[in-house]
mmCIF file of C-alpha atoms in Angstrom:
data_model
loop_
_atom_site.group_PDB
_atom_site.id
_atom_site.type_symbol
_atom_site.label_atom_id
_atom_site.label_comp_id
_atom_site.label_asym_id
_atom_site.label_seq_id
_atom_site.Cartn_x
_atom_site.Cartn_y
_atom_site.Cartn_z
ATOM 1 C CA MET A 100 -6.722 -10.675 -24.194
ATOM 2 C CA THR A 101 -9.853 -8.861 -24.202
ATOM 3 C CA THR A 102 -10.709 -5.493 -22.201
ATOM 4 C CA PRO A 103 -11.484 -5.816 -18.498
ATOM 5 C CA SER A 104 -15.192 -7.146 -18.112
ATOM 6 C CA SER A 105 -15.487 -4.605 -15.172
ATOM 7 C CA SER A 106 -14.679 -1.137 -14.380
ATOM 8 C CA SER A 107 -13.542 0.744 -11.183
ATOM 9 C CA PRO A 108 -16.142 1.008 -8.504
ATOM 10 C CA HIS A 109 -14.830 4.311 -7.842
ATOM 11 C CA GLY A 110 -15.021 5.374 -11.320
ATOM 12 C CA THR A 111 -11.826 6.693 -13.082
ATOM 13 C CA ARG A 112 -9.243 7.274 -10.648
ATOM 14 C CA ASN A 113 -8.722 11.251 -11.223
ATOM 15 C CA ASN A 114 -12.466 11.370 -10.853
ATOM 16 C CA PHE A 115 -12.426 11.381 -7.189
ATOM 17 C CA ASP A 116 -15.745 12.582 -5.641
ATOM 18 C CA THR A 117 -14.664 15.245 -3.193
ATOM 19 C CA GLY A 118 -18.217 16.284 -1.885
ATOM 20 C CA PRO A 119 -18.300 13.727 1.422
ATOM 21 C CA LEU A 120 -14.607 14.575 2.165
ATOM 22 C CA SER A 121 -15.236 18.433 2.306
ATOM 23 C CA TRP A 122 -18.069 17.869 4.428
ATOM 24 C CA VAL A 123 -15.916 16.379 6.984
ATOM 25 C CA ILE A 124 -12.388 17.509 6.260
ATOM 26 C CA GLY A 125 -12.691 20.298 9.149
ATOM 27 C CA GLU A 126 -13.804 17.473 11.698
ATOM 28 C CA ILE A 127 -10.983 15.272 10.784
ATOM 29 C CA ARG A 128 -8.224 18.242 11.107
ATOM 30 C CA GLU A 129 -9.677 19.544 14.326
ATOM 31 C CA ALA A 130 -9.860 16.039 16.138
ATOM 32 C CA LEU A 131 -6.062 15.153 14.716
ATOM 33 C CA ALA A 132 -5.023 18.345 16.002
ATOM 34 C CA ARG A 133 -6.457 17.894 19.369
ATOM 35 C CA SER A 134 -5.179 14.417 19.448
ATOM 36 C CA ARG A 135 -1.599 15.414 18.676
ATOM 37 C CA MET A 136 -1.991 18.132 21.451
ATOM 38 C CA SER A 137 -3.102 15.598 24.110
ATOM 39 C CA LEU A 138 -0.404 13.388 22.779
ATOM 40 C CA PHE A 139 2.386 15.834 23.744
ATOM 41 C CA GLU A 140 0.648 16.441 27.082
ATOM 42 C CA ALA A 141 1.099 12.686 27.628
ATOM 43 C CA VAL A 142 4.963 12.824 26.464
ATOM 44 C CA ALA A 143 5.566 15.586 29.273
ATOM 45 C CA GLN A 144 4.197 13.730 31.926
ATOM 46 C CA ASP A 145 5.366 10.288 33.839
ATOM 47 C CA THR A 146 3.895 6.924 32.912
ATOM 48 C CA GLU A 147 1.523 7.089 36.226
ATOM 49 C CA THR A 148 0.037 10.486 35.075
ATOM 50 C CA GLN A 149 -0.141 10.354 31.346
ATOM 51 C CA SER A 150 -3.329 7.744 31.066
ATOM 52 C CA THR A 151 -5.834 10.690 31.019
ATOM 53 C CA ALA A 152 -4.008 12.501 28.381
ATOM 54 C CA LEU A 153 -3.626 9.358 26.378
ATOM 55 C CA ARG A 154 -7.262 8.719 26.716
ATOM 56 C CA HIS A 155 -8.006 12.081 25.305
ATOM 57 C CA ALA A 156 -5.741 11.274 22.234
ATOM 58 C CA LYS A 157 -7.292 8.206 21.569
ATOM 59 C CA THR A 158 -10.921 9.598 21.716
ATOM 60 C CA TYR A 159 -9.914 12.481 19.506
ATOM 61 C CA LEU A 160 -8.314 9.938 17.218
ATOM 62 C CA HIS A 161 -11.457 7.827 17.082
ATOM 63 C CA GLN A 162 -13.585 10.977 15.995
ATOM 64 C CA ALA A 163 -11.283 11.433 12.908
ATOM 65 C CA HIS A 164 -11.015 7.600 12.017
ATOM 66 C CA GLY A 165 -14.840 7.486 12.140
ATOM 67 C CA ALA A 166 -15.085 10.571 9.782
ATOM 68 C CA LEU A 167 -12.353 8.842 7.667
ATOM 69 C CA GLN A 168 -14.621 5.588 7.461
ATOM 70 C CA ILE A 169 -17.663 7.753 6.134
ATOM 71 C CA VAL A 170 -15.779 9.052 3.074
ATOM 72 C CA ASP A 171 -13.899 5.708 2.492
ATOM 73 C CA VAL A 172 -10.681 7.443 1.241
ATOM 74 C CA ASP A 173 -8.111 4.334 0.341
ATOM 75 C CA GLY A 174 -5.170 4.133 2.504
ATOM 76 C CA VAL A 175 -5.928 6.722 4.986
ATOM 77 C CA ALA A 176 -7.727 4.508 7.602
ATOM 78 C CA ILE A 177 -4.672 2.300 7.540
ATOM 79 C CA ILE A 178 -2.602 5.071 8.947
ATOM 80 C CA THR A 179 -4.972 6.019 11.650
ATOM 81 C CA GLU A 180 -5.716 2.429 12.556
ATOM 82 C CA THR A 181 -1.813 2.149 13.155
ATOM 83 C CA VAL A 182 -1.601 4.962 15.295
ATOM 84 C CA GLU A 183 -4.567 3.586 17.407
ATOM 85 C CA ASP A 184 -2.710 0.349 17.621
ATOM 86 C CA LEU A 185 0.542 2.135 18.815
ATOM 87 C CA LEU A 186 -1.448 4.045 21.588
ATOM 88 C CA ASP A 187 -3.016 1.082 22.456
ATOM 89 C CA ARG A 188 0.169 -0.730 23.028
ATOM 90 C CA ILE A 189 1.425 2.413 25.155
ATOM 91 C CA GLU A 190 -1.890 2.064 27.184
ATOM 92 C CA SER A 191 -1.090 -1.688 28.068
ATOM 93 C CA GLY A 192 2.443 -0.838 28.859
ATOM 94 C CA GLN A 193 3.920 -2.785 25.705
ATOM 95 C CA LEU A 194 5.481 0.245 24.523
ATOM 96 C CA SER A 195 6.754 3.459 26.415
ATOM 97 C CA LEU A 196 5.674 6.853 24.848
ATOM 98 C CA THR A 197 8.720 8.456 23.672
ATOM 99 C CA GLN A 198 9.528 11.432 21.746
ATOM 100 C CA ASP A 199 10.305 9.505 18.703
ATOM 101 C CA ILE A 200 6.943 7.833 18.726
ATOM 102 C CA ALA A 201 5.051 11.137 19.458
ATOM 103 C CA HIS A 202 6.969 12.730 16.630
ATOM 104 C CA ALA A 203 5.906 9.820 13.960
ATOM 105 C CA ILE A 204 2.353 10.276 15.129
ATOM 106 C CA GLU A 205 2.547 13.727 14.549
ATOM 107 C CA ASN A 206 3.889 13.659 11.394
ATOM 108 C CA ALA A 207 1.393 10.986 10.213
ATOM 109 C CA TYR A 208 -1.271 13.134 11.256
ATOM 110 C CA GLN A 209 -0.087 16.043 9.425
ATOM 111 C CA ALA A 210 0.630 13.841 6.089
ATOM 112 C CA VAL A 211 -2.972 12.429 6.341
ATOM 113 C CA VAL A 212 -4.410 16.178 6.481
ATOM 114 C CA GLU A 213 -2.049 17.413 3.795
ATOM 115 C CA TYR A 214 -2.983 14.270 1.633
ATOM 116 C CA LEU A 215 -6.842 14.672 1.841
ATOM 117 C CA GLU A 216 -6.554 18.386 1.158
ATOM 118 C CA GLU A 217 -4.599 17.687 -1.962
ATOM 119 C CA LEU A 218 -7.585 15.575 -2.983
ATOM 120 C CA LEU A 219 -10.094 18.427 -2.445
ATOM 121 C CA SER A 220 -7.694 20.424 -4.580
ATOM 122 C CA GLY A 221 -8.219 17.781 -7.447
ATOM 123 C CA ALA A 222 -5.004 15.594 -7.211
ATOM 124 C CA ALA A 223 -5.509 11.904 -8.308
ATOM 125 C CA PRO A 224 -5.574 9.402 -5.227
ATOM 126 C CA GLN A 225 -2.031 8.294 -4.579
ATOM 127 C CA PRO A 226 -2.245 6.520 -1.135
ATOM 128 C CA VAL A 227 1.406 5.236 -1.780
ATOM 129 C CA ARG A 228 2.621 8.831 -0.819
ATOM 130 C CA LEU A 229 1.760 8.464 2.679
ATOM 131 C CA PHE A 230 4.468 5.177 2.994
ATOM 132 C CA PRO A 231 6.958 7.192 4.649
ATOM 133 C CA TYR A 232 4.952 8.241 7.295
ATOM 134 C CA TYR A 233 3.216 4.586 7.338
ATOM 135 C CA ARG A 234 6.956 3.220 7.719
ATOM 136 C CA SER A 235 7.991 5.321 10.406
ATOM 137 C CA LEU A 236 4.716 4.166 12.361
ATOM 138 C CA LEU A 237 5.601 0.446 11.937
ATOM 139 C CA GLU A 238 9.302 1.133 12.815
ATOM 140 C CA VAL A 239 8.755 2.468 16.345
ATOM 141 C CA ARG A 240 6.339 -0.530 16.654
ATOM 142 C CA GLY A 241 8.887 -3.190 15.357
ATOM 143 C CA ALA A 242 6.531 -4.787 12.935
ATOM 144 C CA GLU A 243 7.705 -7.491 10.718
ATOM 145 C CA ARG A 244 6.088 -6.438 7.412
ATOM 146 C CA ILE A 245 6.919 -2.862 6.105
ATOM 147 C CA HIS A 246 5.732 -2.883 2.357
ATOM 148 C CA PRO A 247 4.399 0.002 0.374
ATOM 149 C CA ALA A 248 1.968 -2.291 -1.431
ATOM 150 C CA ASP A 249 0.076 -2.072 1.900
ATOM 151 C CA LEU A 250 -0.870 1.507 0.844
ATOM 152 C CA PHE A 251 -1.408 0.508 -2.737
ATOM 153 C CA PHE A 252 -5.209 -0.406 -3.848
ATOM 154 C CA PRO A 253 -5.636 -1.536 -7.615
ATOM 155 C CA ASN A 254 -9.135 -2.431 -8.473
ATOM 156 C CA LEU A 255 -8.982 -6.402 -8.286
ATOM 157 C CA ALA A 256 -12.660 -6.374 -9.235
ATOM 158 C CA ILE A 257 -11.283 -6.088 -12.772
ATOM 159 C CA ARG A 258 -11.403 -9.508 -14.661
ATOM 160 C CA PRO A 259 -9.011 -9.569 -17.456
ATOM 161 C CA GLN A 260 -10.313 -12.269 -20.061
ATOM 162 C CA LEU A 261 -7.380 -14.230 -21.054
ATOM 163 C CA PRO A 262 -7.413 -16.803 -23.813
ATOM 164 C CA ALA A 263 -9.169 -20.121 -22.683
ATOM 165 C CA PHE A 264 -7.319 -23.166 -21.722
ATOM 166 C CA GLN A 265 -5.900 -25.364 -24.440
ATOM 167 C CA PRO A 266 -3.475 -28.354 -23.759
ATOM 168 C CA HIS A 267 0.028 -27.368 -24.628
ATOM 169 C CA SER A 268 2.621 -29.799 -25.959
ATOM 170 C CA GLY A 269 5.232 -30.420 -23.245
ATOM 171 C CA ALA A 270 3.063 -28.448 -20.418
ATOM 172 C CA THR A 271 2.691 -30.395 -17.411
ATOM 173 C CA ASP A 272 0.763 -30.122 -14.112
ATOM 174 C CA ASP A 273 3.181 -32.082 -11.950
ATOM 175 C CA TYR A 274 3.785 -29.070 -9.575
ATOM 176 C CA VAL A 275 5.878 -30.947 -7.319
ATOM 177 C CA SER A 276 8.618 -31.371 -10.215
ATOM 178 C CA LEU A 277 7.915 -27.892 -11.189
ATOM 179 C CA ARG A 278 8.512 -26.611 -7.651
ATOM 180 C CA LYS A 279 11.755 -28.446 -7.423
ATOM 181 C CA ARG A 280 12.874 -26.807 -10.504
ATOM 182 C CA PHE A 281 11.795 -23.385 -9.278
ATOM 183 C CA GLU A 282 13.527 -23.982 -6.030
ATOM 184 C CA ARG A 283 16.975 -24.977 -7.658
ATOM 185 C CA ALA A 284 16.590 -21.303 -9.209
ATOM 186 C CA LEU A 285 15.266 -19.827 -6.215
ATOM 187 C CA LEU A 286 18.203 -20.438 -3.818
ATOM 188 C CA PRO A 287 20.898 -18.905 -5.504
ATOM 189 C CA PHE A 288 18.940 -15.927 -6.763
ATOM 190 C CA LEU A 289 17.730 -15.434 -2.869
ATOM 191 C CA LYS A 290 21.935 -15.283 -2.163
ATOM 192 C CA ASN A 291 23.046 -13.226 -5.232
ATOM 193 C CA ALA A 292 23.468 -9.485 -4.983
ATOM 194 C CA GLY A 293 23.239 -8.879 -8.710
ATOM 195 C CA GLY A 294 24.615 -9.842 -12.021
ATOM 196 C CA ALA A 295 23.834 -11.913 -14.949
ATOM 197 C CA ALA A 296 23.420 -14.866 -12.682
ATOM 198 C CA GLU A 297 20.385 -13.392 -10.854
ATOM 199 C CA LEU A 298 18.901 -12.681 -14.084
ATOM 200 C CA ALA A 299 19.288 -16.069 -15.402
ATOM 201 C CA ASN A 300 17.858 -17.448 -12.234
ATOM 202 C CA ALA A 301 14.959 -15.005 -12.452
ATOM 203 C CA ALA A 302 14.372 -16.218 -16.041
ATOM 204 C CA VAL A 303 14.201 -19.715 -14.913
ATOM 205 C CA MET A 304 11.640 -19.167 -12.595
ATOM 206 C CA ARG A 305 9.743 -16.837 -15.022
ATOM 207 C CA ASP A 306 9.626 -19.696 -17.519
ATOM 208 C CA ILE A 307 8.433 -22.382 -14.780
ATOM 209 C CA ILE A 308 5.729 -19.810 -13.826
ATOM 210 C CA GLY A 309 4.518 -19.776 -17.558
ATOM 211 C CA GLU A 310 4.526 -23.476 -17.547
ATOM 212 C CA ILE A 311 1.965 -22.995 -14.454
ATOM 213 C CA ALA A 312 -0.209 -20.479 -16.017
ATOM 214 C CA ARG A 313 -0.530 -22.394 -19.050
ATOM 215 C CA VAL A 314 -2.090 -25.393 -17.505
ATOM 216 C CA GLN A 315 -4.671 -23.376 -15.287
ATOM 217 C CA GLY A 316 -8.276 -24.582 -16.158
ATOM 218 C CA ASN A 317 -10.096 -21.353 -14.654
ATOM 219 C CA GLN A 318 -10.066 -17.696 -15.472
ATOM 220 C CA GLN A 319 -8.992 -16.690 -11.806
ATOM 221 C CA SER A 320 -6.082 -19.048 -11.769
ATOM 222 C CA ARG A 321 -4.935 -18.189 -15.183
ATOM 223 C CA ARG A 322 -5.102 -14.515 -14.191
ATOM 224 C CA PHE A 323 -3.162 -14.793 -11.268
ATOM 225 C CA TRP A 324 -0.347 -16.713 -12.478
ATOM 226 C CA TRP A 325 -0.235 -14.512 -15.687
ATOM 227 C CA VAL A 326 0.410 -11.489 -13.577
ATOM 228 C CA MET A 327 3.118 -13.488 -11.483
ATOM 229 C CA GLN A 328 4.549 -14.497 -14.912
ATOM 230 C CA GLY A 329 4.526 -10.784 -15.996
ATOM 231 C CA PHE A 330 6.233 -9.748 -12.547
ATOM 232 C CA SER A 331 9.111 -12.401 -12.925
ATOM 233 C CA ASP A 332 9.532 -11.451 -16.384
ATOM 234 C CA ALA A 333 10.236 -7.905 -15.307
ATOM 235 C CA VAL A 334 12.526 -8.856 -12.899
ATOM 236 C CA ALA A 335 14.235 -11.230 -15.422
ATOM 237 C CA SER A 336 14.683 -8.265 -17.809
ATOM 238 C CA GLY A 337 15.976 -5.840 -15.407
ATOM 239 C CA LYS A 338 12.912 -3.804 -15.398
ATOM 240 C CA ILE A 339 12.191 -4.563 -11.910
ATOM 241 C CA HIS A 340 15.489 -4.455 -9.760
ATOM 242 C CA ASN A 341 16.205 -6.954 -7.138
ATOM 243 C CA GLU A 342 15.661 -5.946 -3.280
ATOM 244 C CA LEU A 343 14.307 -7.489 -0.373
ATOM 245 C CA TYR A 344 10.841 -7.079 -1.179
ATOM 246 C CA ILE A 345 11.585 -8.747 -4.643
ATOM 247 C CA LYS A 346 13.252 -11.981 -3.174
ATOM 248 C CA GLN A 347 10.336 -12.271 -0.453
ATOM 249 C CA LEU A 348 7.925 -12.140 -3.124
ATOM 250 C CA PHE A 349 9.637 -15.050 -5.223
ATOM 251 C CA ALA A 350 9.532 -16.955 -2.043
ATOM 252 C CA ARG A 351 5.994 -16.474 -1.604
ATOM 253 C CA ILE A 352 5.575 -17.488 -5.150
ATOM 254 C CA ASN A 353 7.398 -20.722 -3.964
ATOM 255 C CA LEU A 354 4.598 -21.189 -1.175
ATOM 256 C CA GLN A 355 1.900 -20.728 -3.466
ATOM 257 C CA ILE A 356 3.627 -23.515 -5.780
ATOM 258 C CA ARG A 357 3.399 -25.760 -2.841
ATOM 259 C CA ARG A 358 -0.187 -25.172 -2.243
ATOM 260 C CA LEU A 359 -0.651 -26.203 -5.705
ATOM 261 C CA SER A 360 1.308 -29.246 -5.253
ATOM 262 C CA GLU A 361 -0.802 -30.051 -2.304
ATOM 263 C CA GLY A 362 -4.130 -29.816 -4.269
ATOM 264 C CA SER A 363 -5.157 -26.275 -3.393
ATOM 265 C CA SER A 364 -5.947 -23.760 -5.914
ATOM 266 C CA SER A 365 -6.799 -20.837 -3.696
ATOM 267 C CA ILE A 366 -5.436 -17.617 -4.737
ATOM 268 C CA ALA A 367 -3.178 -15.320 -2.309
ATOM 269 C CA GLU A 368 -4.866 -11.741 -2.849
ATOM 270 C CA ARG A 369 -1.991 -9.847 -1.169
ATOM 271 C CA LEU A 370 0.593 -11.844 -3.385
ATOM 272 C CA LEU A 371 -1.586 -10.578 -6.301
ATOM 273 C CA ARG A 372 -1.480 -6.995 -5.024
ATOM 274 C CA ASP A 373 2.188 -6.945 -4.299
ATOM 275 C CA ALA A 374 3.106 -8.269 -7.585
ATOM 276 C CA LEU A 375 0.955 -5.501 -9.317
ATOM 277 C CA PHE A 376 2.461 -2.888 -7.166
ATOM 278 C CA PHE A 377 5.818 -3.642 -8.603
ATOM 279 C CA ILE A 378 4.850 -3.704 -12.407
ATOM 280 C CA ALA A 379 2.942 -0.840 -11.709
ATOM 281 C CA ARG A 380 6.129 1.091 -10.704
ATOM 282 C CA ALA A 381 8.552 -0.798 -13.358
ATOM 283 C CA GLU A 382 10.337 1.737 -15.249
ATOM 284 C CA ASN A 383 10.340 0.797 -19.256
ATOM 285 C CA PRO A 384 8.123 -2.192 -18.497
ATOM 286 C CA SER A 385 8.188 -5.296 -20.589
ATOM 287 C CA ALA A 386 5.261 -5.997 -22.983
ATOM 288 C CA GLN A 387 3.383 -8.203 -20.777
ATOM 289 C CA ALA A 388 4.042 -6.019 -17.878
ATOM 290 C CA LEU A 389 2.383 -3.082 -20.123
ATOM 291 C CA GLN A 390 -0.657 -5.373 -20.947
ATOM 292 C CA ILE A 391 -1.176 -6.070 -17.198
ATOM 293 C CA ARG A 392 -0.640 -2.389 -16.365
ATOM 294 C CA SER A 393 -3.442 -1.807 -19.021
ATOM 295 C CA ALA A 394 -5.643 -4.272 -17.692
ATOM 296 C CA TYR A 395 -5.709 -3.275 -14.269
ATOM 297 C CA GLN A 396 -5.437 0.439 -14.953
ATOM 298 C CA LEU A 397 -2.348 0.802 -12.934
ATOM 299 C CA ASP A 398 -0.845 3.641 -14.562
ATOM 300 C CA GLY A 399 -0.503 6.645 -12.199
ATOM 301 C CA LEU A 400 -1.317 4.765 -9.012
ATOM 302 C CA VAL A 401 2.261 4.572 -7.885
ATOM 303 C CA PRO A 402 4.243 7.927 -7.978
ATOM 304 C CA ALA A 403 8.066 7.358 -8.866
ATOM 305 C CA ASP A 404 9.120 9.409 -5.828
ATOM 306 C CA TYR A 405 6.820 7.605 -3.162
ATOM 307 C CA GLU A 406 9.856 7.073 -0.864
ATOM 308 C CA LYS A 407 10.361 10.805 -0.511
ATOM 309 C CA LYS A 408 8.485 12.766 2.564
ATOM 310 C CA ARG A 409 6.132 14.878 0.773
ATOM 311 C CA TYR A 410 3.997 16.550 3.464
ATOM 312 C CA GLY A 411 4.872 17.857 6.828
ATOM 313 C CA GLN A 412 7.607 20.388 5.375
ATOM 314 C CA ILE A 413 5.665 23.382 6.867
ATOM 315 C CA ASP A 414 5.244 23.933 10.778
ATOM 316 C CA VAL A 415 1.746 22.582 11.801
ATOM 317 C CA ASP A 416 0.985 25.558 13.955
ATOM 318 C CA ALA A 417 2.040 28.043 11.588
ATOM 319 C CA LEU A 418 -0.018 26.565 8.993
ATOM 320 C CA ILE A 419 -3.065 26.075 11.164
ATOM 321 C CA ALA A 420 -3.090 29.826 11.918
ATOM 322 C CA ALA A 421 -2.360 31.062 8.283
ATOM 323 C CA LYS A 422 -5.697 28.709 7.347
ATOM 324 C CA GLU A 423 -7.521 30.623 10.183
ATOM 325 C CA ARG A 424 -6.368 33.943 8.914
ATOM 326 C CA LEU A 425 -7.001 33.205 5.321
ATOM 327 C CA SER A 426 -10.680 31.981 6.414
ATOM 328 C CA HIS A 427 -11.134 35.206 8.198
ATOM 329 C CA ALA A 428 -10.198 37.391 5.344
ATOM 330 C CA LYS A 429 -12.382 35.327 3.148
ATOM 331 C CA ASN A 430 -15.438 36.031 5.542
ATOM 332 C CA ILE A 431 -14.626 39.732 5.538
ATOM 333 C CA TRP A 432 -14.237 40.073 1.632
ATOM 334 C CA ASN A 433 -17.737 38.093 1.375
ATOM 335 C CA ARG A 434 -19.573 40.510 3.574
ATOM 336 C CA ILE A 435 -17.778 43.398 1.695
ATOM 337 C CA ALA A 436 -18.841 41.950 -1.599
#
């Protein structure tokens, strides 16, 4: 495999341009604070009188969301879009505004502000750190999919160059037969809770995915199945522990094989991104996983403690007051200097 043929459109991951964000961070901070205040005003009112406060909360949220779209910080707009959807559902009567929902939104606002301030202070972009707050928003909404990979943004514009297609003895593109073999290993894998049998079934699926990868005629398909093989190899070797997300991902690979058997060669980008997420977070990755991590520049994109709440550990009002006093002190010092 050669080096990737294109680089990240944002430059290196640790070279985030803080200029545009520094221009709008004050507006974002103030708009979210006002939205939060209006939201809690609505909580204190009954459903018949809270509509005005809810509209104000949405208006201020729109202001913050607009500013975020200008600076285009990966992942953060997903949080504000999710809050906006919650407010829409409350306004239409699909959801009732509760203290739990208000606190989930408040925590999300605080996480967004603190995350942006980390970027301004020179931290590398890691939007997956926002996952605990995103998860809380989705839980109160009752969402079906709650996945950390939704906040994971590998550079899919990268095009790793793989060896050209060459016929292999014993390789077959009989996808119907390959899918039947895959499903025979998939079904017990979905039921097992661990042990050697689970790893053995994952190894069978890995080998079948490898057969599929070897018979792909174009680079895009070869890259996709190369990543799927690397993911399944990491699971089979115990580098990625089985959990609900992993079971779901193998089931989606099965659907991708079905599409091949139906004559479709379309690539599921979300499936590719989810597989790259687990490869990026794997501990002691296998050789193939390391190749994939290097090719897609995944190192450092998924912090090990992304499930832990990092933001909102300080009282919001106290933090705002402290920042105002600090700004005032700086202004006085500048005049003296």
